[in-house]
C-alpha atoms as an extended CHARMM CRD file, in Angstrom:
* protein
*
        74  EXT
         1         1  LYS       CA              1.4530000000       -5.9240000000       27.4110000000  PROA      1               0.0000000000
         2         2  SER       CA              3.3390000000       -2.6580000000       26.8310000000  PROA      2               0.0000000000
         3         3  ALA       CA              4.1580000000       -3.6970000000       23.2560000000  PROA      3               0.0000000000
         4         4  LEU       CA              0.4380000000       -3.7250000000       22.5150000000  PROA      4               0.0000000000
         5         5  VAL       CA             -0.3260000000       -0.3920000000       24.1780000000  PROA      5               0.0000000000
         6         6  ALA       CA              3.0230000000        1.4410000000       24.0680000000  PROA      6               0.0000000000
         7         7  ALA       CA              3.0350000000        5.2130000000       24.1070000000  PROA      7               0.0000000000
         8         8  ASP       CA              4.0530000000        7.3230000000       21.1060000000  PROA      8               0.0000000000
         9         9  ASN       CA              1.8780000000        5.4290000000       18.6170000000  PROA      9               0.0000000000
        10        10  GLY       CA              3.3440000000        2.1240000000       19.7450000000  PROA      10              0.0000000000
        11        11  LEU       CA              6.9430000000        3.2440000000       19.2420000000  PROA      11              0.0000000000
        12        12  ALA       CA              8.0230000000        3.9990000000       22.8230000000  PROA      12              0.0000000000
        13        13  ASP       CA              9.3180000000        0.4870000000       23.5040000000  PROA      13              0.0000000000
        14        14  ILE       CA             11.0240000000        0.3120000000       20.1180000000  PROA      14              0.0000000000
        15        15  LYS       CA             12.8790000000        3.5560000000       20.9030000000  PROA      15              0.0000000000
        16        16  ILE       CA             14.0540000000        2.1720000000       24.2510000000  PROA      16              0.0000000000
        17        17  ILE       CA             15.2360000000       -1.0980000000       22.7000000000  PROA      17              0.0000000000
        18        18  ALA       CA             17.0670000000        0.7270000000       19.8920000000  PROA      18              0.0000000000
        19        19  GLU       CA             18.7330000000        3.1500000000       22.3230000000  PROA      19              0.0000000000
        20        20  GLN       CA             19.8490000000        0.4210000000       24.7100000000  PROA      20              0.0000000000
        21        21  GLY       CA             20.8500000000       -1.8850000000       21.8770000000  PROA      21              0.0000000000
        22        22  ARG       CA             23.7860000000        0.3890000000       21.0760000000  PROA      22              0.0000000000
        23        23  GLN       CA             25.3240000000       -0.4850000000       24.4550000000  PROA      23              0.0000000000
        24        24  HSD       CA             25.0010000000       -4.2330000000       23.9210000000  PROA      24              0.0000000000
        25        25  LEU       CA             25.7690000000       -4.7710000000       20.2420000000  PROA      25              0.0000000000
        26        26  GLN       CA             29.2790000000       -5.4310000000       19.0810000000  PROA      26              0.0000000000
        27        27  THR       CA             30.6860000000       -3.4760000000       16.1520000000  PROA      27              0.0000000000
        28        28  ASN       CA             28.8380000000       -4.5860000000       13.0150000000  PROA      28              0.0000000000
        29        29  GLY       CA             26.1230000000       -6.1920000000       15.1480000000  PROA      29              0.0000000000
        30        30  TRP       CA             22.5520000000       -6.1570000000       13.8260000000  PROA      30              0.0000000000
        31        31  LEU       CA             19.3800000000       -5.1350000000       15.6200000000  PROA      31              0.0000000000
        32        32  LEU       CA             16.1340000000       -6.5730000000       14.2030000000  PROA      32              0.0000000000
        33        33  LEU       CA             12.8170000000       -5.1400000000       15.3380000000  PROA      33              0.0000000000
        34        34  GLU       CA              9.4390000000       -6.6440000000       14.5310000000  PROA      34              0.0000000000
        35        35  HSD       CA              6.7100000000       -4.0100000000       14.3490000000  PROA      35              0.0000000000
        36        36  GLY       CA              3.2720000000       -3.1660000000       13.0590000000  PROA      36              0.0000000000
        37        37  PHE       CA              2.8140000000       -2.9610000000        9.2990000000  PROA      37              0.0000000000
        38        38  GLU       CA              2.2940000000        0.8220000000        9.4080000000  PROA      38              0.0000000000
        39        39  GLN       CA              5.4200000000        1.5210000000       11.4850000000  PROA      39              0.0000000000
        40        40  GLY       CA              8.2210000000        0.7320000000        9.0260000000  PROA      40              0.0000000000
        41        41  LEU       CA              9.0590000000        4.3240000000        8.1240000000  PROA      41              0.0000000000
        42        42  ALA       CA              8.9850000000        5.4960000000       11.7470000000  PROA      42              0.0000000000
        43        43  VAL       CA             11.2160000000        2.6340000000       12.8990000000  PROA      43              0.0000000000
        44        44  ARG       CA             13.7060000000        3.3130000000       10.0880000000  PROA      44              0.0000000000
        45        45  GLU       CA             13.8550000000        6.9580000000       11.1500000000  PROA      45              0.0000000000
        46        46  ILE       CA             14.4270000000        5.9750000000       14.7980000000  PROA      46              0.0000000000
        47        47  LEU       CA             17.3210000000        3.6820000000       13.8910000000  PROA      47              0.0000000000
        48        48  MET       CA             18.9210000000        6.1900000000       11.5120000000  PROA      48              0.0000000000
        49        49  ASP       CA             18.5780000000        9.0130000000       14.0560000000  PROA      49              0.0000000000
        50        50  LEU       CA             20.3900000000        6.8340000000       16.6110000000  PROA      50              0.0000000000
        51        51  GLY       CA             23.2790000000        6.1840000000       14.2300000000  PROA      51              0.0000000000
        52        52  TYR       CA             22.4710000000        2.7180000000       12.9220000000  PROA      52              0.0000000000
        53        53  GLN       CA             23.7040000000        2.0000000000        9.3880000000  PROA      53              0.0000000000
        54        54  ALA       CA             22.3080000000       -0.0160000000        6.4610000000  PROA      54              0.0000000000
        55        55  VAL       CA             18.7830000000        0.3860000000        7.8390000000  PROA      55              0.0000000000
        56        56  VAL       CA             16.1580000000       -1.5070000000        5.8570000000  PROA      56              0.0000000000
        57        57  THR       CA             12.6050000000       -2.7610000000        6.3360000000  PROA      57              0.0000000000
        58        58  GLU       CA             11.6040000000       -6.2280000000        5.1580000000  PROA      58              0.0000000000
        59        59  GLN       CA              8.0710000000       -7.2540000000        4.2900000000  PROA      59              0.0000000000
        60        60  ASP       CA              6.0840000000      -10.2830000000        5.4090000000  PROA      60              0.0000000000
        61        61  TYR       CA              4.4290000000      -12.7970000000        3.0630000000  PROA      61              0.0000000000
        62        62  ALA       CA              1.5130000000      -10.4010000000        2.5750000000  PROA      62              0.0000000000
        63        63  GLY       CA              3.8910000000       -7.6800000000        1.3560000000  PROA      63              0.0000000000
        64        64  LEU       CA              3.4770000000       -5.5560000000        4.4940000000  PROA      64              0.0000000000
        65        65  ASP       CA              6.3340000000       -3.9080000000        6.4020000000  PROA      65              0.0000000000
        66        66  ARG       CA              7.0760000000       -6.2460000000        9.2910000000  PROA      66              0.0000000000
        67        67  VAL       CA             10.7060000000       -6.1440000000       10.4160000000  PROA      67              0.0000000000
        68        68  THR       CA             13.2810000000       -3.3570000000       10.3500000000  PROA      68              0.0000000000
        69        69  LEU       CA             16.9630000000       -3.9430000000       10.8730000000  PROA      69              0.0000000000
        70        70  GLY       CA             20.0160000000       -1.7990000000       11.2880000000  PROA      70              0.0000000000
        71        71  CYS       CA             23.7250000000       -2.3680000000       11.8000000000  PROA      71              0.0000000000
        72        72  TRP       CA             25.6110000000       -0.8000000000       14.7150000000  PROA      72              0.0000000000
        73        73  GLN       CA             29.1100000000        0.1680000000       13.5550000000  PROA      73              0.0000000000
        74        74  GLN       CA             30.4220000000        2.4740000000       16.2660000000  PROA      74              0.0000000000
């Protein structure tokens, strides 16, 4: 339920997952986050601010931002 009504414009849970992901990913491990079509830029900024590399957003079949991924290299 929290993914549908998360605080911070729906980004609170994504921030938590991205922060905690750093502790669980191996070097060069990838984190992929599915999100709302208007959240691509915000999710990219979150991942880059946390030190993820090669951050990119991929679109769905309708051409809308749908999944953002980043590589943990530290």
